[in-house]
PDB file of C-alpha atoms in Angstrom:
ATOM      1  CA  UNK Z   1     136.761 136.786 131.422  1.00  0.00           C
ATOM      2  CA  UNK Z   2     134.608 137.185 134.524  1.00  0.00           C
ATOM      3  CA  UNK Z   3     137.238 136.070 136.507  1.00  0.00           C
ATOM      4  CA  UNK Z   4     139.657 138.677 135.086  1.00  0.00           C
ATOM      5  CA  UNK Z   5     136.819 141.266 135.434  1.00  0.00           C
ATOM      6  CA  UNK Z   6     136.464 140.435 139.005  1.00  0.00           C
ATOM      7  CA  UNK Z   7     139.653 140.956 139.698  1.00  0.00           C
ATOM      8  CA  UNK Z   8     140.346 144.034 137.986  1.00  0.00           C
ATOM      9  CA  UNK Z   9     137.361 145.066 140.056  1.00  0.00           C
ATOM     10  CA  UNK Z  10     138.869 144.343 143.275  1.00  0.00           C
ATOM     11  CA  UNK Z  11     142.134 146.063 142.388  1.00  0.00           C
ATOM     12  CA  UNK Z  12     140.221 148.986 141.751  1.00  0.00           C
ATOM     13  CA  UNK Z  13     138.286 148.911 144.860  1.00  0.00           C
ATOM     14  CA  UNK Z  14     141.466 148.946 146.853  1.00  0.00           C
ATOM     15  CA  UNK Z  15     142.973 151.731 145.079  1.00  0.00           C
ATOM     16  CA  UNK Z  16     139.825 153.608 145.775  1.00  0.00           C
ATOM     17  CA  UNK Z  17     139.893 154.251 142.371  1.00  0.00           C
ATOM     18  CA  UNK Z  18     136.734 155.891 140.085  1.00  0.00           C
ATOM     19  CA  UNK Z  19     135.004 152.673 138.394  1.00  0.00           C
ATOM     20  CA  UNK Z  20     131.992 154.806 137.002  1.00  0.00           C
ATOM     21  CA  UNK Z  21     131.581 153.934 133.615  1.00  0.00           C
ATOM     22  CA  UNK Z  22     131.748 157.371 131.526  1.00  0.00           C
ATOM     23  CA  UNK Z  23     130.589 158.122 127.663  1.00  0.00           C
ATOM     24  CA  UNK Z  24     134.141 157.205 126.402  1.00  0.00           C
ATOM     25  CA  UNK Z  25     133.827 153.773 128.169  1.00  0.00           C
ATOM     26  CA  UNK Z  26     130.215 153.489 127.154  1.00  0.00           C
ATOM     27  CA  UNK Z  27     130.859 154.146 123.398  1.00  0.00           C
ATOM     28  CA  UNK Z  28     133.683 151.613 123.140  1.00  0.00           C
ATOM     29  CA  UNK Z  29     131.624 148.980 124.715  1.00  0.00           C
ATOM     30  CA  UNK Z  30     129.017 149.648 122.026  1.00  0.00           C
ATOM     31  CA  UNK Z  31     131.720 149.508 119.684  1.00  0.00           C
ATOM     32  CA  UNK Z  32     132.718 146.010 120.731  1.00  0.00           C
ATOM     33  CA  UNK Z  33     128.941 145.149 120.435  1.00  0.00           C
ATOM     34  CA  UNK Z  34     128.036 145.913 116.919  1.00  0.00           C
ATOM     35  CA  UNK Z  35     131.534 144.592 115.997  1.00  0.00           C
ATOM     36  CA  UNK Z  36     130.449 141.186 117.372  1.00  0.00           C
ATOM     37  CA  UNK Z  37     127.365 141.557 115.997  1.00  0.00           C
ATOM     38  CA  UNK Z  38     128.832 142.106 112.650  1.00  0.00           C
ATOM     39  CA  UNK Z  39     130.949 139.091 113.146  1.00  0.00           C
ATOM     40  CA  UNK Z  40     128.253 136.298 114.561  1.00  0.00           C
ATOM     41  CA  UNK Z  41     125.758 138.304 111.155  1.00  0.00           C
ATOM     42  CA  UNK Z  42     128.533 136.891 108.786  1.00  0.00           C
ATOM     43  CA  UNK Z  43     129.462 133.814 110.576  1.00  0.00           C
ATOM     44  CA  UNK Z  44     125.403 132.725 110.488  1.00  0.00           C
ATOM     45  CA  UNK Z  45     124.796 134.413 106.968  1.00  0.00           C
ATOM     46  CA  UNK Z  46     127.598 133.944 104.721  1.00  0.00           C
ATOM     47  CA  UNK Z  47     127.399 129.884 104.139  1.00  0.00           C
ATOM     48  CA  UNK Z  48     123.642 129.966 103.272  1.00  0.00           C
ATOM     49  CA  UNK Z  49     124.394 133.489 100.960  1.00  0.00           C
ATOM     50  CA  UNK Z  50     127.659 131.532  99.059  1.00  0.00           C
ATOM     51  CA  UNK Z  51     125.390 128.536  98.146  1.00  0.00           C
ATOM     52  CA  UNK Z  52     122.370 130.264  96.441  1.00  0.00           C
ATOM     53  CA  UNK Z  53     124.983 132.861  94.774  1.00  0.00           C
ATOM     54  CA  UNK Z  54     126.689 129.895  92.965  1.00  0.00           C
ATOM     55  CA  UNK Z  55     123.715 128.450  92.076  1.00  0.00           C
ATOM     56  CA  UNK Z  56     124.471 124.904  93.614  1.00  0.00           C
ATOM     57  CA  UNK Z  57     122.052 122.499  93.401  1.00  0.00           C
ATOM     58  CA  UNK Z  58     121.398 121.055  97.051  1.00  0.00           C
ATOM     59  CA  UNK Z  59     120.676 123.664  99.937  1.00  0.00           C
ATOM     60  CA  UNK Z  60     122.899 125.018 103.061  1.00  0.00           C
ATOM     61  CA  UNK Z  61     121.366 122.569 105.051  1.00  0.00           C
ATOM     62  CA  UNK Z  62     122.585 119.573 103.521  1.00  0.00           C
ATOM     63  CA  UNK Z  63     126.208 121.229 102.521  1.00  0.00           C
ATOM     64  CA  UNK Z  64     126.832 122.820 106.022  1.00  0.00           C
ATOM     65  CA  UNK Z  65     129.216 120.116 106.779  1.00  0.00           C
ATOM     66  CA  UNK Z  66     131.136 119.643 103.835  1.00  0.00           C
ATOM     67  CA  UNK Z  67     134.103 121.932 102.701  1.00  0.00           C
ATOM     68  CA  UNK Z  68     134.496 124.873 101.451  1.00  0.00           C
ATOM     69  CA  UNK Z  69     131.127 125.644 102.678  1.00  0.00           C
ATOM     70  CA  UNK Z  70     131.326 124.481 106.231  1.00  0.00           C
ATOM     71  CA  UNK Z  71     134.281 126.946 106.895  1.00  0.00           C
ATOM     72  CA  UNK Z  72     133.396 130.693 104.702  1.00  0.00           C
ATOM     73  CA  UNK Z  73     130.919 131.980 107.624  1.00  0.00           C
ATOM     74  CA  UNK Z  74     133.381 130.614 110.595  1.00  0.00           C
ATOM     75  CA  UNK Z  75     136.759 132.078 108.835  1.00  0.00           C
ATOM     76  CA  UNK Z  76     135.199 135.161 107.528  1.00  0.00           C
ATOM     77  CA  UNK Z  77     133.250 136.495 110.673  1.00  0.00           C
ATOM     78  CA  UNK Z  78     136.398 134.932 113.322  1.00  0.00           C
ATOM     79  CA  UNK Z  79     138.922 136.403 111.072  1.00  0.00           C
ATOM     80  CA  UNK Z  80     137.029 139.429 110.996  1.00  0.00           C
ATOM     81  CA  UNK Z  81     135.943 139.606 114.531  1.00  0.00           C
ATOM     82  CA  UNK Z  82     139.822 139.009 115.539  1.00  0.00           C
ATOM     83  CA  UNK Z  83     140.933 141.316 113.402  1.00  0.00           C
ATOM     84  CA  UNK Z  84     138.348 144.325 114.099  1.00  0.00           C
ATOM     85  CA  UNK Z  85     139.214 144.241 117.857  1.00  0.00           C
ATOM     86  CA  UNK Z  86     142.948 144.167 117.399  1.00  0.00           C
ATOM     87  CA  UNK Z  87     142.670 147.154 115.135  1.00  0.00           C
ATOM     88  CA  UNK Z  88     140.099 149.074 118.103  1.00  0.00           C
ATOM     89  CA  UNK Z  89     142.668 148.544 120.753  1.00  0.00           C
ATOM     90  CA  UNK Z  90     145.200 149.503 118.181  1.00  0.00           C
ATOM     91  CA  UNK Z  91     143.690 152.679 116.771  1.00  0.00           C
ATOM     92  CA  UNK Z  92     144.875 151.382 113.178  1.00  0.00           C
ATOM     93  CA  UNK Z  93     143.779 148.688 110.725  1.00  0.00           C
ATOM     94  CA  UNK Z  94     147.345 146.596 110.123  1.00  0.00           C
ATOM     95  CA  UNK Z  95     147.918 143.477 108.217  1.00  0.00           C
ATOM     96  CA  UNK Z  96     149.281 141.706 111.212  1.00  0.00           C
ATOM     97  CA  UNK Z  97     145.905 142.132 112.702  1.00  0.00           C
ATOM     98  CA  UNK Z  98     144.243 140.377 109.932  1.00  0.00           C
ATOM     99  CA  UNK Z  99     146.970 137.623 109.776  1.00  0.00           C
ATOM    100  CA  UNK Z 100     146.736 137.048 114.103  1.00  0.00           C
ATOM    101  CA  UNK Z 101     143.221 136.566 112.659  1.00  0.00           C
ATOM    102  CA  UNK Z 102     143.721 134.286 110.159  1.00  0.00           C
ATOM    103  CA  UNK Z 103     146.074 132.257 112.463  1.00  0.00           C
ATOM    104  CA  UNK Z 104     143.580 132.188 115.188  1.00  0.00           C
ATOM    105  CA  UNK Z 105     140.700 130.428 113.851  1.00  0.00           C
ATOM    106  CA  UNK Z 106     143.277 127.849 111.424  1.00  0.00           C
ATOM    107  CA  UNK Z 107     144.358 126.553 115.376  1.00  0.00           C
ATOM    108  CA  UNK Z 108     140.128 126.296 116.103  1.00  0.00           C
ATOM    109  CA  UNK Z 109     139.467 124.659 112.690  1.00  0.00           C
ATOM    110  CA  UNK Z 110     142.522 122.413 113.170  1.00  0.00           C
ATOM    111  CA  UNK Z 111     141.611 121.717 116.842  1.00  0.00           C
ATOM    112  CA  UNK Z 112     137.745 121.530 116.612  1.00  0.00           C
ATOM    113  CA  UNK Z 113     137.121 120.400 113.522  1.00  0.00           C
ATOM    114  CA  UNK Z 114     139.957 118.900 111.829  1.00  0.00           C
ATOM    115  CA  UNK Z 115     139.987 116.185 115.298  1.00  0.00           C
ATOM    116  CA  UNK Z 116     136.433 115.536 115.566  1.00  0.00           C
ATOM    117  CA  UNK Z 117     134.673 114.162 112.684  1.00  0.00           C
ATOM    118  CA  UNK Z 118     130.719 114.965 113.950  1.00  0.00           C
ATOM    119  CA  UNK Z 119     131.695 117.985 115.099  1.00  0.00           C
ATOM    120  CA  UNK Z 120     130.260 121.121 113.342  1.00  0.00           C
ATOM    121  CA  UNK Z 121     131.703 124.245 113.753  1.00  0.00           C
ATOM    122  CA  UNK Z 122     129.879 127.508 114.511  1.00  0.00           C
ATOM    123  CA  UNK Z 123     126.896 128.353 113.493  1.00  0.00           C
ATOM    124  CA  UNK Z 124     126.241 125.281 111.655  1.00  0.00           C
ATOM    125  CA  UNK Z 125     125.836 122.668 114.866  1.00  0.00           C
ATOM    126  CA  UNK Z 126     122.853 124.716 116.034  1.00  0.00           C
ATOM    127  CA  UNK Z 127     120.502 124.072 112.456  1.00  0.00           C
TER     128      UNK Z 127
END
């Protein structure tokens, strides 16, 4: 991305062209933050909240790496993070946003976690 950036950047300086970030560039950039903030709150959140709704017996900790619980904070704040900034860049909320979201983190579950058996995916390596 800062590669792209950088480049976009340089095409800009040649055109001579008015890089000054305004209050419509501004806003969507805080947009994108407390979208992504949003997301990385459920992906963190939502496995520890599911276990001490259904009243299971043993704690996050010890579950965090055994299914269903392992994947409800990773496919529920990706597929909502996907789908949130599809539908920004869109202007409208669609169904094939959500599913481009859905298919997205299936391919990082199937090529992260699916492959690699002490591999834990986001956020539960980091407890």
């Amino acid at each position: 991305m800062a590669l792209s950036g950088g480049l976009i950047l340089l095409e800009a300086r040649k055109r001579e062209a008015d890089i000054h970030p305004n209050g419509r560039s501004l806003g969507f950039l805080l947009v994108i933050l407390v979208i992504c903030l949003i997301a990385f709150g459920a992906m963190i959140w939502t496995g520890p909240l599911a276990v001490a709704l259904f009243g299971v017996d043993d704690s996050y900790r010890n579950l965090r790496d055994t299914a269903p619980w392992k994947y409800l904070g990773f496919i529920l704040g990706g597929v909502g993070l996907v789908a949130a900034l599809i539908s920004l860049v869109e202007h409208r909320v669609t169904l094939r946003a959500a599913l481009l979201g859905v298919a997205g983190v299936g391919a990082l579950i199937g090529v992260f976690d699916l492959a690699f058996d002490d591999l834990l995916l986001p956020p539960n390596g980091d407890q």
